Each structure stands twice: as structure tokens, then as C-alpha cells.
Coordinates of C-alpha atoms and ligand atoms in Angstrom, one line a residue:
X1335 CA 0.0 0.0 0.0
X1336 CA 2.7 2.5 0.6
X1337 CA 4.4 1.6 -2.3
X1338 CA 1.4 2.3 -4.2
X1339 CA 1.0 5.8 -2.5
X1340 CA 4.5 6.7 -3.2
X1341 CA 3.8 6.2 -6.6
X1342 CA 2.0 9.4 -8.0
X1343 CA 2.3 9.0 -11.6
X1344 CA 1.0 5.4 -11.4
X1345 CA -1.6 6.2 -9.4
X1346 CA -2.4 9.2 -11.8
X1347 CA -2.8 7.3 -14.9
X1348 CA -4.8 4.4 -12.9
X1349 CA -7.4 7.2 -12.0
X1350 CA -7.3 8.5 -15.5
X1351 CA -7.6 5.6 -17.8
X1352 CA -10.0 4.0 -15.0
X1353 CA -12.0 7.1 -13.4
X1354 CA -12.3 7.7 -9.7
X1355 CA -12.5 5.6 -7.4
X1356 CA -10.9 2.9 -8.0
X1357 CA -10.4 -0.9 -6.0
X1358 CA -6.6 -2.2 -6.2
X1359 CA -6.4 -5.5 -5.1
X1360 CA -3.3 -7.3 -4.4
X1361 CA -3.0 -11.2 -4.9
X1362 CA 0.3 -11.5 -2.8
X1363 CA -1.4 -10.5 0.3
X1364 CA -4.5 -12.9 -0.1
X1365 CA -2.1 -16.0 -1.0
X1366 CA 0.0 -15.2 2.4
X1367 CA -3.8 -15.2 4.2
X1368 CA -4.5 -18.4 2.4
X1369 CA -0.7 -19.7 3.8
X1370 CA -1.4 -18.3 7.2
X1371 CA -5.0 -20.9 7.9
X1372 CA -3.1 -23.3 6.1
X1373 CA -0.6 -23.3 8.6
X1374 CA -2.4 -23.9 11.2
X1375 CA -4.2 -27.0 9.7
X1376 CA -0.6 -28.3 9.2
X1377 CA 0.5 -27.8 12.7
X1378 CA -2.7 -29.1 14.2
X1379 CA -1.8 -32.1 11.5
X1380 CA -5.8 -31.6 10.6
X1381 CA -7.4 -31.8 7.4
X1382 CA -8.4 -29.0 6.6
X1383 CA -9.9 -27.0 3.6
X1384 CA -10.4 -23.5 2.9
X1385 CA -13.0 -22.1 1.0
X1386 CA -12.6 -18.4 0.0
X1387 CA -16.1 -16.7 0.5
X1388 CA -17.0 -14.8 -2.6
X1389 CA -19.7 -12.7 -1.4
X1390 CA -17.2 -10.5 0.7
X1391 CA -15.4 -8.9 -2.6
X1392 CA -16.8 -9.3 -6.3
X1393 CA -13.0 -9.3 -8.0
X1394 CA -12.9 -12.5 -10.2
X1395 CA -9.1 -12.3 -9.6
X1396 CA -9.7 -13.3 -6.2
X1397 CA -11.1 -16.5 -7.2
X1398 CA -9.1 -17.7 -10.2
X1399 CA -6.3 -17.0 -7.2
X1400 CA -7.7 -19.2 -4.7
X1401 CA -8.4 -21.6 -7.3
X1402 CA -5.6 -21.7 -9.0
X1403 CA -3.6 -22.0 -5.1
X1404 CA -5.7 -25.2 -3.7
X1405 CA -8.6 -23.0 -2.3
X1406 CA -11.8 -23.3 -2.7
X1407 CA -14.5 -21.3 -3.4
X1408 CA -18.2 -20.1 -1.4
X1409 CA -20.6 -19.1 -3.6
X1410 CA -23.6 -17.4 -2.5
X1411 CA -25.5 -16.8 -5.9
X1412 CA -26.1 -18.0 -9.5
X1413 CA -23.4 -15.5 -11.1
X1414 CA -21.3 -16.4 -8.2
X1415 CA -21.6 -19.5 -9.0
X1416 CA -21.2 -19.7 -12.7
X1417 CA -18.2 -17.2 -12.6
X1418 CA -16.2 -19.7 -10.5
X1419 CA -17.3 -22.2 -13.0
X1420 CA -15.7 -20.6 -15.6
X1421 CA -12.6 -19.5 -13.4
X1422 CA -11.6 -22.9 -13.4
X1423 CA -14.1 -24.3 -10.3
X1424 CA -15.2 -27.5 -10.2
X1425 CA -16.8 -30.4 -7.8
X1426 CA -14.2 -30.6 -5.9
X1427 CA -13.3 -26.9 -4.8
X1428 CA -16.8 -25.1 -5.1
X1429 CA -19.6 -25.7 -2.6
X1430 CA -23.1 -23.0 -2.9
X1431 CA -24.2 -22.0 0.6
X1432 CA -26.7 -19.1 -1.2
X1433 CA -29.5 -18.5 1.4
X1434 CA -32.2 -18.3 -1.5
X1435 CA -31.5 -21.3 -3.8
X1436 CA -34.2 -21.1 -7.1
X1437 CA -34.7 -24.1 -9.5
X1438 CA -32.0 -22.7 -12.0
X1439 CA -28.9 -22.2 -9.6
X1440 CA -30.1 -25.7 -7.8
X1441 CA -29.7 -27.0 -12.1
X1442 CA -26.6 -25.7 -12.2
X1443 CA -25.1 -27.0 -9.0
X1444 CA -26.7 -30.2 -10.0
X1445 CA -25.3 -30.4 -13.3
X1446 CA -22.1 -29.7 -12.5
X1447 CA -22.2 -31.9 -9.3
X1448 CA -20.8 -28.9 -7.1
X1449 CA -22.0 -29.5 -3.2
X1450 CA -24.9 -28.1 -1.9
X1451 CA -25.4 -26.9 1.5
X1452 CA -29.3 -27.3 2.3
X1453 CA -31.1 -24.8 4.3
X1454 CA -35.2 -26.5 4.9
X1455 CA -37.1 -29.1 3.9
X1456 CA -38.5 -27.4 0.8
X1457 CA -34.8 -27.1 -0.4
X1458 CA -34.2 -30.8 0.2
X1459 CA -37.6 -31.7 -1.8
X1460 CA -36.0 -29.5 -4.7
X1461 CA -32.7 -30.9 -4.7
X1462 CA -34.1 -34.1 -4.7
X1463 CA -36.6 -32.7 -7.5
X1464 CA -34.3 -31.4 -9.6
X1465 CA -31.7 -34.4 -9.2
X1466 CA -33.9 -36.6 -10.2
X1467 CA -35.5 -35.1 -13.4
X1468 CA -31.4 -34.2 -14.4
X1469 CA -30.9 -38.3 -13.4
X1470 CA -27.9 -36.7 -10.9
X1471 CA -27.3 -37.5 -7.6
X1472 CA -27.5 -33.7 -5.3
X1473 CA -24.4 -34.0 -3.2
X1474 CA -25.7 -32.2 0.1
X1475 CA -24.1 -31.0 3.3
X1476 CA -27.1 -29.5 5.6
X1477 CA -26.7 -26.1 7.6
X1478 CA -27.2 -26.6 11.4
X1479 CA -28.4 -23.9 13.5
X1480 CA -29.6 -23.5 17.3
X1481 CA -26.8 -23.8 19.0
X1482 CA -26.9 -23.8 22.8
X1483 CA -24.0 -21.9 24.4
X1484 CA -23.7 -20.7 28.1
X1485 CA -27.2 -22.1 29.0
X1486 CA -28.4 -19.5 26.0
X1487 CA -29.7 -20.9 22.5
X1488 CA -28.3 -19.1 19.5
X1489 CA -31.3 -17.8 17.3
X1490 CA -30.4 -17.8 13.8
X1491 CA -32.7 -17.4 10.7
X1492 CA -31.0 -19.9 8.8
X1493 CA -30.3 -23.8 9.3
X1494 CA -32.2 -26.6 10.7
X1495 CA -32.5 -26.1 14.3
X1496 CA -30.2 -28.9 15.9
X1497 CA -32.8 -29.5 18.8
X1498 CA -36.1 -29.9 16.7
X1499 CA -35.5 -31.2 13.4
X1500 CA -33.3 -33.5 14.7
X1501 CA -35.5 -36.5 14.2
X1502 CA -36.4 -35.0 11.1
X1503 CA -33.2 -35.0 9.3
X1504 CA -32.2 -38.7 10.1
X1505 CA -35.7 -39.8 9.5
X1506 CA -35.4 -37.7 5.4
X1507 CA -31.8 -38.3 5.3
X1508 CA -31.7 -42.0 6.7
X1509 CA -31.0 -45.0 4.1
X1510 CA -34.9 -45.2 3.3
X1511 CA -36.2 -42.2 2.8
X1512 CA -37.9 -40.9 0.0
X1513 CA -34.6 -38.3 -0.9
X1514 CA -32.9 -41.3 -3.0
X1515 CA -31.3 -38.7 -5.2
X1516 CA -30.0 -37.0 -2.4
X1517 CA -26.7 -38.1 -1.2
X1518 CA -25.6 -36.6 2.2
X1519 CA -21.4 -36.1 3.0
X1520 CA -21.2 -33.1 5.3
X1521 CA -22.4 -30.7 8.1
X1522 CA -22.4 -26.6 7.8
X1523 CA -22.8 -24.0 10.3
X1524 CA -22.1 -20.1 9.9
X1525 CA -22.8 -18.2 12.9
X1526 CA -23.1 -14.2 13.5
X1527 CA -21.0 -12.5 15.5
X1528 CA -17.4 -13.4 16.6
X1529 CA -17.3 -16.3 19.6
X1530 CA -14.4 -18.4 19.9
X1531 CA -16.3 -19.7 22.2
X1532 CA -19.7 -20.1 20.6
X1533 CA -17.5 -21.6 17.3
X1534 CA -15.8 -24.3 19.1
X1535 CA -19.4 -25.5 21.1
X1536 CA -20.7 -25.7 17.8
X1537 CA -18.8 -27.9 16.5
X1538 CA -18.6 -30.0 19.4
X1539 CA -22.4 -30.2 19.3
X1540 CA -22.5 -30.6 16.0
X1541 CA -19.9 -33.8 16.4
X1542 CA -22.2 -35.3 18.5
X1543 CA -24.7 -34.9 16.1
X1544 CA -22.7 -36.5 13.2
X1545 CA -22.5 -39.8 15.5
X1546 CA -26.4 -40.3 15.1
X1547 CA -25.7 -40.1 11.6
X1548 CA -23.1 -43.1 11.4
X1549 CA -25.4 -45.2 13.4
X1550 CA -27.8 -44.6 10.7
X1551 CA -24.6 -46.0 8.6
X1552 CA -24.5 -42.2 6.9
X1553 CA -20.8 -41.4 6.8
X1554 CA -20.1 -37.5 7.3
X1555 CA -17.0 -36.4 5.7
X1556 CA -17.0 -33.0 6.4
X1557 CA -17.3 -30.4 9.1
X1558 CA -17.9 -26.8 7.3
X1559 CA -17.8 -24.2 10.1
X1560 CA -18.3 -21.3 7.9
X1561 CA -16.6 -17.7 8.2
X1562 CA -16.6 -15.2 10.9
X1563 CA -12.8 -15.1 11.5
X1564 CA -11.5 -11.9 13.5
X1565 CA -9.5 -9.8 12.2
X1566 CA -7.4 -6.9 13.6
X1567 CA -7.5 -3.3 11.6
X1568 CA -5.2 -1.2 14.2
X1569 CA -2.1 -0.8 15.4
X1570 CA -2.9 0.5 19.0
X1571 CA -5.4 -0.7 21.3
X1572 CA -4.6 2.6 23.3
X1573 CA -6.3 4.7 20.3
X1574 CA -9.2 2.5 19.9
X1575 CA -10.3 2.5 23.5
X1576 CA -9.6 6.5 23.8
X1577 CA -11.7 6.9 20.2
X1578 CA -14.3 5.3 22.4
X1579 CA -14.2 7.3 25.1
X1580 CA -13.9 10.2 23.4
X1581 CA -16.7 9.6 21.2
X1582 CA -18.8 9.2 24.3
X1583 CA -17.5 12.3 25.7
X1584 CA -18.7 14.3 22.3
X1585 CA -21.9 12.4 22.5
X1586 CA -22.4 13.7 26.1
X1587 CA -21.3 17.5 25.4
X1588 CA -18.1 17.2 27.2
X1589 CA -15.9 17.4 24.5
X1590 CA -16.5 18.8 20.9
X1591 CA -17.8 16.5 18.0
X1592 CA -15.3 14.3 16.7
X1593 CA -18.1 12.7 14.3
X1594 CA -20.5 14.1 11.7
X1595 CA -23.1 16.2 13.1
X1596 CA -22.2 14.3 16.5
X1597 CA -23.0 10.8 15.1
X1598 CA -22.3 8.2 18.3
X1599 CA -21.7 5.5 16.1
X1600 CA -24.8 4.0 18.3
X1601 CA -23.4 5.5 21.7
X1602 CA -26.3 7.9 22.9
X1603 CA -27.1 10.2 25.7
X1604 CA -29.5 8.4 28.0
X1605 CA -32.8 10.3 29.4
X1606 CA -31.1 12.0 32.3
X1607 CA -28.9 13.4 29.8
X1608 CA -26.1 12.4 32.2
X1609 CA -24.3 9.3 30.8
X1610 CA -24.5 7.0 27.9
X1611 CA -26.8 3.8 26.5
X1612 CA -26.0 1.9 23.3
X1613 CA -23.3 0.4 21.8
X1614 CA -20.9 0.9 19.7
X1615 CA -22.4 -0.5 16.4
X1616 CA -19.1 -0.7 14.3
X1617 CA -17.0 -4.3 13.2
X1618 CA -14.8 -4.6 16.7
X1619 CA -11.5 -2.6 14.6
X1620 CA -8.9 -3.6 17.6
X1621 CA -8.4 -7.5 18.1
X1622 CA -5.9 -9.3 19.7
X1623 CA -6.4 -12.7 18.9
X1624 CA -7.3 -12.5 14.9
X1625 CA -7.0 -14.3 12.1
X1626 CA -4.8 -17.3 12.4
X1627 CA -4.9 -17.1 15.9
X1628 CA -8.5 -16.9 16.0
X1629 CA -8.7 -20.1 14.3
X1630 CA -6.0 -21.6 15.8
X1631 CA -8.2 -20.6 19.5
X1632 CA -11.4 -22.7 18.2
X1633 CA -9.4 -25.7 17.4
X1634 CA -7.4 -26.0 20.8
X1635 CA -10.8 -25.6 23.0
X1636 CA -11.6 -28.0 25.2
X1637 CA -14.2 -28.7 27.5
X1638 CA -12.8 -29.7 31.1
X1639 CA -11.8 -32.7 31.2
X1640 CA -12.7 -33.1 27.6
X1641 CA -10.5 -33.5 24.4
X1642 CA -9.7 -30.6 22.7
X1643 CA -11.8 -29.7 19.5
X1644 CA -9.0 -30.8 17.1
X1645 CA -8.6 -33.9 18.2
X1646 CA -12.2 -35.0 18.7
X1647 CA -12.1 -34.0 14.9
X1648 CA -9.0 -36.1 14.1
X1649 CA -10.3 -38.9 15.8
X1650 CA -13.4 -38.5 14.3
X1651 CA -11.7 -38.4 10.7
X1652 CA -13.5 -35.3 9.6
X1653 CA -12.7 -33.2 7.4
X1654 CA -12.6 -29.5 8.8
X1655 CA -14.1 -26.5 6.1
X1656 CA -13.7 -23.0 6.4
X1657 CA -15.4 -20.3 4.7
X1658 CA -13.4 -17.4 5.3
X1659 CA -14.3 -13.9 3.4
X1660 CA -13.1 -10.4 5.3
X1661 CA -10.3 -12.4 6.9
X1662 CA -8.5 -13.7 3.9
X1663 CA -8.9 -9.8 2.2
X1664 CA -7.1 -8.7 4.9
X1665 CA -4.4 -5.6 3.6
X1666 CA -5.6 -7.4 0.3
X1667 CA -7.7 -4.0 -1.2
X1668 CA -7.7 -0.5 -1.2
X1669 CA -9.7 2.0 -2.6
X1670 CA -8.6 5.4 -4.2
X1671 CA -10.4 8.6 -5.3
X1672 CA -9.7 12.2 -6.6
X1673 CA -10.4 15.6 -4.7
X1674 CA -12.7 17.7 -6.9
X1675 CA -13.6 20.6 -4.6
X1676 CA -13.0 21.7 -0.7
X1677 CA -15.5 24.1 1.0
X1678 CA -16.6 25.4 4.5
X1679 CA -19.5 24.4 6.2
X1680 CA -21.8 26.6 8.3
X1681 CA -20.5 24.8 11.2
X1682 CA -17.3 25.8 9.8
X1683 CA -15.9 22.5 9.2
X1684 CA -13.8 21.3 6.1
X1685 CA -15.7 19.5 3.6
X1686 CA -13.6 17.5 1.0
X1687 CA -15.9 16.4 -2.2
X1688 CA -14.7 13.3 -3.6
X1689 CA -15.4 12.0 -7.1
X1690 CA -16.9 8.5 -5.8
X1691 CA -20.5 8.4 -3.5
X1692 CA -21.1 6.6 -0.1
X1693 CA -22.1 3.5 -1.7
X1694 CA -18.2 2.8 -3.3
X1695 CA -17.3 3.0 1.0
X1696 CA -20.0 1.5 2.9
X1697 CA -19.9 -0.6 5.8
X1698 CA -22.8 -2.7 6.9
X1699 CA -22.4 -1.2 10.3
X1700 CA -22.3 2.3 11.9
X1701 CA -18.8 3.3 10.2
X1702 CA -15.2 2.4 9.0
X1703 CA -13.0 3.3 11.1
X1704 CA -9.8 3.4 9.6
X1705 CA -7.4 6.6 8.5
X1706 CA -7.3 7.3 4.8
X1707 CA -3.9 8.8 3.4
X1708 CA -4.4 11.9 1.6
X1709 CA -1.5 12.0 -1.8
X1710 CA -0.2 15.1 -2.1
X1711 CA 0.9 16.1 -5.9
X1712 CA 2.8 19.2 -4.2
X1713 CA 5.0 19.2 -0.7
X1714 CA 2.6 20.4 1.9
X1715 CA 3.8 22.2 5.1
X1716 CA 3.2 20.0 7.8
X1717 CA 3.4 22.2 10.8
X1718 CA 0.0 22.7 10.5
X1719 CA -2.9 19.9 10.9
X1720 CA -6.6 20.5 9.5
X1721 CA -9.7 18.4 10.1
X1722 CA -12.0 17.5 7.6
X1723 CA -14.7 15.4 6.2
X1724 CA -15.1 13.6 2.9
X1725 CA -18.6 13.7 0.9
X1726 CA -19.3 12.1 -1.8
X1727 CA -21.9 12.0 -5.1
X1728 CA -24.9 11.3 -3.8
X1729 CA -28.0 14.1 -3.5
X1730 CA -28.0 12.9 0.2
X1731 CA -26.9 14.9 3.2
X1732 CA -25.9 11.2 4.9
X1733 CA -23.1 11.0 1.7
X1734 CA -20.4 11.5 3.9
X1735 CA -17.8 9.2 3.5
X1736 CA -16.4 8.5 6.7
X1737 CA -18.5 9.9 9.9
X1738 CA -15.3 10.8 11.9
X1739 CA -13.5 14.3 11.5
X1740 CA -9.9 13.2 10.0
X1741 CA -7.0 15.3 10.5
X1742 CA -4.3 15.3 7.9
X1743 CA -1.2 17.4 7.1
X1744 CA -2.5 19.9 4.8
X1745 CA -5.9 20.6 3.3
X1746 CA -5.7 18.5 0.0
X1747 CA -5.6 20.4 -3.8
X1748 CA -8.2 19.8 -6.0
X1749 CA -7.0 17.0 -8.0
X1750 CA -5.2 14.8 -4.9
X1751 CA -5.8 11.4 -4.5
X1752 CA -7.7 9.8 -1.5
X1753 CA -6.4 6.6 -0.3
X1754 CA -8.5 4.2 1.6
X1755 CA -7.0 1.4 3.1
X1756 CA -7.8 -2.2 3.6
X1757 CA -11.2 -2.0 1.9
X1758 CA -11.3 -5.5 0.2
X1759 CA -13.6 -7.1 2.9
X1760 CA -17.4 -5.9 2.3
X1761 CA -15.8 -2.5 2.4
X1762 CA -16.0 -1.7 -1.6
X1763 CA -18.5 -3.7 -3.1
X1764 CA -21.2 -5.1 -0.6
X1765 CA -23.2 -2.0 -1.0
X1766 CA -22.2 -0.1 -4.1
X1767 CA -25.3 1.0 -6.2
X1768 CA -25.5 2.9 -9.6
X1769 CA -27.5 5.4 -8.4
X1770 CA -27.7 9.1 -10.5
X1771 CA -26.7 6.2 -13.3
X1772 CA -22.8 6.6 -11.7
X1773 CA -20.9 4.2 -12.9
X1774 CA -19.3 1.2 -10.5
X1775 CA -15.9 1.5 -9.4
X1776 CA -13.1 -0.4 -11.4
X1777 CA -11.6 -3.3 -10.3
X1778 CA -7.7 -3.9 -10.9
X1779 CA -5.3 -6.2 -9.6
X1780 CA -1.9 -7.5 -8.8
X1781 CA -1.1 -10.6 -9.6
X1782 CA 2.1 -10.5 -8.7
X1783 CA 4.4 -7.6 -7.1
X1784 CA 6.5 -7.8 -10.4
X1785 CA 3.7 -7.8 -12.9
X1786 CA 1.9 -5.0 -14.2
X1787 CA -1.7 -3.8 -13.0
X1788 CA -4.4 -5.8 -14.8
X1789 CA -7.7 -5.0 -15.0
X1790 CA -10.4 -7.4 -13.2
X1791 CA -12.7 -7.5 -16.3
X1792 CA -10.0 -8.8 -18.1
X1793 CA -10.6 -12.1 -16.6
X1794 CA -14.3 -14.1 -18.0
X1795 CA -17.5 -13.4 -16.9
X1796 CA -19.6 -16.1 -18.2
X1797 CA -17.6 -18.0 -20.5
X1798 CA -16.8 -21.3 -20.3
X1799 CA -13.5 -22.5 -18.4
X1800 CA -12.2 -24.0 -22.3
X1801 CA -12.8 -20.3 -23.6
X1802 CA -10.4 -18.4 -20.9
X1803 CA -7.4 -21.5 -20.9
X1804 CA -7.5 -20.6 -25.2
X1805 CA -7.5 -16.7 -24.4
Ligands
PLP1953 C1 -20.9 -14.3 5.1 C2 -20.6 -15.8 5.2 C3 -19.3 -16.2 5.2 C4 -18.1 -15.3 5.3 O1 -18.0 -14.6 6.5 P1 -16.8 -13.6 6.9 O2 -17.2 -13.0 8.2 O3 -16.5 -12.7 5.8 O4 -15.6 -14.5 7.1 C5 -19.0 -17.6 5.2 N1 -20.1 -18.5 5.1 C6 -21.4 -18.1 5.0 C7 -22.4 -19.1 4.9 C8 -21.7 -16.7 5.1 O5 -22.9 -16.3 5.0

């Protein structure tokens, strides 16, 4: 990233043969992500498999990467899908987890035996449907839900709840059921949120589940345990505890807004006017145990006087799936964009306009929280700091593109680039709308730190694997 930003004249022609913003991704950092869980599969001497999930960054470049590196791929959709078809995916390194499967994307799964992770019953009698009329087998895993942690049941929307349907699922899944076109090899959870805790009780519940299965005399291959891996944003758990309290200082009156219009990020004043309610509603930026670590943390849990979670697995000869997306874009993306005018405020405040809209920078929760670098074309004097804000395209007075007042060296020219850093997870694409009919932001990547800057369209859409190996 810094070698990017020290690189004006690159940067300049990116912006002008691409337009502003633009997404930079770079394939070195995602393959050293993929190494990193790796690792810990081989240290734990587990069998494990990765599989990259799509939905957190559109870039096909991502997934011809993992592809192309032993990863597989989580697809959530029909494109998804049929893009990592034609990226080179296949039976053995897809699987489709979409929460809304319709007959066509159950066809194509089908048809191109990729595994199917099965939400409810009327998704089992279409697989089953839809197997049978293609004369396929549906190779299935089935989502498991209602996990009970701390005496506390984990709602989720999704899944077959692991205390009710249980009689259900060996009863439709058992040897004689009517779902003879159905063939079952694995187990899937995702859950919300970020619980070491919550992740490693699932799977052990989840094991015990899989024995009911092999008394049936249905062997379960595979474990699936979804995504959800922490990962850490910031250097300094000092700044992101005082952001915090400062924030809730601003919030209170005691100390001048530090956000947009006083935005608390969720923090607000309670009724007495004297202290604070809510919570912060941003991703958790600061965290020690992440990525790696994090995973490394579900798989050493034990109950007391139990086995640890890795073993039991071993033992157990399953194989353990992952469906990492933010985690494995970590320092992967960034996203840049051109000053095109600066102005005061009534409030006095510094209003930077950008040539990109909220939607190109949007974060499913309250705010991103991470400093943007500002790329001066002239030497600024540094002595003095200004504060600002960034707005963007939008005919909305919420287009702001960060809530929190930045402070950078100098007040940028009209014409500076805007660098936003470590954007590849959700941060770029999960939102991004054509709205006023602007146009989406390009995609480019890096395969390789040697190689030149490529161009994400570049790489097929919808043609068949045969027609990219020829191009
Ligand atoms: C969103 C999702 C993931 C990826 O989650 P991350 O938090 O990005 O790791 C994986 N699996 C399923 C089923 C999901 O819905």
C-alpha cells in the first residue's frame, strides 16, 4: 500500500484511464492469508480445507487466485456460481451456501455436481426434485443452527435447528427415505458474530450430532464451520479505547464532536442526559487474537476434562471447512479517489468532495474506522494539521464518507488522490449502487508484485472455463 501511494504517476494514470474511485487488489497478500490458515491445519496435523467466501469482494481475480492456489471457493448466488465455474471451479473446490437457492442455480449446482449446502425441507424436496428429473445425484451437506451456548440458544434465521429437526433430518436423510437422489457427506454452520467460544461449542455439538448419523450407517466427511474469523484493523489498542471514550465524551457534550453532526456511532445520551446507553455499532477494529490465531483458538478448545476440538475432529476423521471472506482480504484491497472541490460548512468545518459516492465505502455497520492517506501532488507544510470530512456524489446529506472528523497534514488540492486502506472485505463492493446512473468502481489487480496492474474484467465473466485457458 505505501508503495502504491508513493507512486503518484502510477496512481495518476490508474485514476485517468479508469476514473475515480478505483479498488486495487493485491494477490500476494491474499495467497500469504490463504498460507497463514493453512498453517495452522498443518501444525494441528488436521485436514483442513479452505474455501474463500465470494460474497465479501466481487473481483474474479480473487477467485481464479484461490483456485488456482488449492482454495476453494463459497458461492452465494447464480453468477457467483457460474463465474467460479468458468474460473476454473469445479466439484471438488466449489460448494453453494446461497440463502435463496431457485430451481436454476439448484440446475446448475446439480449439473455440475458442485455441493450443496441445504437450508429447509423445501430445499431438500427440490434438490431431490431437480436431481432426479437431471438423473444426478445432489451431493448435500445440511446447515445446522440453534446452538446452545452458556445455557443460551443461539437464534439464527438460517439452518435446521439442531434440537427440533433433529429426528427430522435422520428420519429424510436415513437409508430409506424418500430423498434417494439425495446423497448426504457433510455438516455446515455459519454463525453471527465473533465467539471463539460459541464456534468451538458448535462444533462440538455438532460432532455429537454426526454420530447419530453413522449409526444410521451415513458417513459425514466433512465439518464446514463457515466464516466469521476476527481480524485486527489497528495498530494500537490505546487509540481505539480512547476513540471510544472520546466519542462518548462528544456524545455527552463534554468534549467537541469528533463525528458528523455528533454521530455516536450508536453510543447515545440516555434520558437523564447524564451518561450514555447503546453500543458501539461498528465491526470490533482492535483484536488481539485474529485471524490465524483466532482459528488456531477454536481448534485448541476443550471442555474440562474433555479432548480438545481438534482432536475430537481427528479422531473422528473429519474433514474441517472454512469459509473465510473479510479475513483472507485482509491488507488485500484499497480503494482510491480524486479531490474535486474543498468548501466550508456553516459549522465551519472542512468538507472534502470526492469523485466516488457513499455506496463505493459502505460498511454494513455504523462506520469504517480506519485513517485514509491523503496523496499530495505538491510538498505540503506540515506544521500545520486540518480536520475534515469527505462527501461524496450522492444528492443525500448522509453522503459522507467517513463519519469521523480526519485530521491530515494539509488541506488537499483539488486534483489529490484519496487513499483508503484495507477495503477488500465488504468495504467496496457489498453496497455499491449505480445510483444518478454513476458508474461502479473499477476493479484492478496485482497478480504478482513484479507484474503489471491488470484489469479485473479482463478475466471471464460467463464464458466457459475451455474459452479463458484458449484466451
Ligand atoms: C458471510 C458468510 C461467510 C463469510 O463470513 P466472513 O465474516 O466474511 O468470514 C461464510 N459463510 C457463510 C455461509 C456466510 O454467510
Amino acid at each position: 500500500m505505501h508503495d502504491i501511494m508513493d507512486n503518484q504517476e502510477q496512481v495518476t494514470k490508474l485514476i485517468a484511464d479508469h476514473g475515480s474511485p478505483i479498488n486495487l487488489h493485491h494477490i500476494p497478500s491474499f495467497l500469504k492469508n490463504i498460507k497463514d490458515f493453512q498453517h495452522v491445519f498443518q501444525k494441528h496435523k488436521i485436514d483442513g480445507q479452505i474455501y474463500f467466501a465470494r460474497k465479501a469482494n466481487k473481483s474474479r481475480s480473487l477467485v481464479k487466485a484461490a483456485l488456482e492456489h488449492g482454495v476453494g471457493v463459497d458461492t452465494a448466488s447464480y453468477n457467483e456460481l457460474q463465474q467460479a465455474l468458468a474460473l476454473g471451479g469445479n466439484t471438488e473446490n466449489l460448494v453453494l451456501t446461497a440463502a435463496i437457492k431457485t430451481r436454476s442455480l439448484m440446475e446448475l449446482a446439480i449439473d455440475n455436481n458442485i455441493p450443496i449446502i441445504i437450508d429447509n425441507y423445501d430445499e431438500l424436496k427440490l434438490a431431490q426434485n431437480v436431481a432426479e428429473s437431471l438423473d444426478k445425484k445432489a451431493n448435500i451437506g445440511i446447515r445446522l443452527s440453534g446452538f446452545t451456548v452458556n445455557g443460551q440458544k443461539l437464534y439464527s434465521r438460517f439452518g435446521f435447528d439442531i434440537d427440533t429437526k433433529k429426528s427430522n433430518l435422520l428420519k429424510w436423510l436415513g437409508r430409506d427415505s424418500g430423498f434417494h437422489s439425495v446423497i448426504l457427506t457433510g455438516v455446515h454452520f455459519h454463525l453471527d458474530g465473533y465467539s471463539i467460544e460459541q464456534r468451538a461449542e458448535a462444533i462440538l455439538q455438532t460432532l455429537a450430532f454426526t454420530e447419530e448419523f453413522d449409526s444410521a450407517g451415513i458417513k459425514i466427511a466433512y465439518m464446514d464451520i463457515g466464516g466469521g474469523i476476527l481480524i485486527n484493523y489497528l495498530e494500537s489498542k490505546v487509540e481505539w479505547e480512547k476513540f471510544q471514550e472520546r466519542l462518548q465524551q462528544a456524545v455527552l457534550g463534554n468534549h467537541v464532536p469528533i463525528t458528523f453532526n455528533n454521530n455516536g456511532l450508536g453510543f447515545e445520551k440516555n434520558q437523564q442526559g447524564d451518561g450514555i446507553t447503546g453500543k458501539l455499532k461498528t465491526y470490533p477494529y482492535f483484536n488481539e487474537v485474529n485471524s490465524a490465531k483466532f482459528l488456531e483458538s477454536i481448534l485448541v478448545y476443550a471442555r474440562e476434562g474433555d479432548k480438545p476440538v481438534v482432536q475430537q475432529l481427528r479422531d473422528k476423521n473429519i474433514q474441517l471447512r472454512i469459509e473465510p471472506g473479510r479475513s483472507l482480504l485482509n491488507q488485500v484491497g484499497l480503494t482510491i479517489a480524486k479531490v474535486v472541490h474543498r468548501k466550508k460548512d456553516s459549522k465551519n468545518n472542512w468538507l472534502v468532495g470526492l469523485d466516488m459516492n457513499m455506496s463505493q465505502l459502505k460498511s454494513s455497520s455504523a462506520d469504517f474506522l480506519l485513517d485514509p492517506f491523503i496523496m499530495y501532488k505538491s510538498p505540503v507544510d506540515e506544521s500545520k494539521t486540518t480536520e475534515l470530512f469527505f462527501t461524496g456524489a450522492y444528492c443525500l446529506e448522509q453522503d459522507v464518507i467517513l463519519k469521523r472528523k480526519l485530521t491530515f497534514p494539509a488541506l488537499p488540492e483539488i486534483g489529490d488522490f484519496v487513499v483508503f486502506v484495507n477495503t477488500g472485505g465488504y468495504m467496496m463492493h457489498f453496497y455499491e449502487t449505480e445510483a444518478h446512473l454513476f458508474e461502479l468502481s473499477k476493479n484492478l489487480f496485482i497478480p504478482d508484485d513484479n507484474e503489471a496492474i491488470l484489469l479485473d474484467d479482463s478475466l471471464p465473466e460467463y464464458a466457459t472455463a475451455d474459452d479463458w485457458i484458449k484466451n
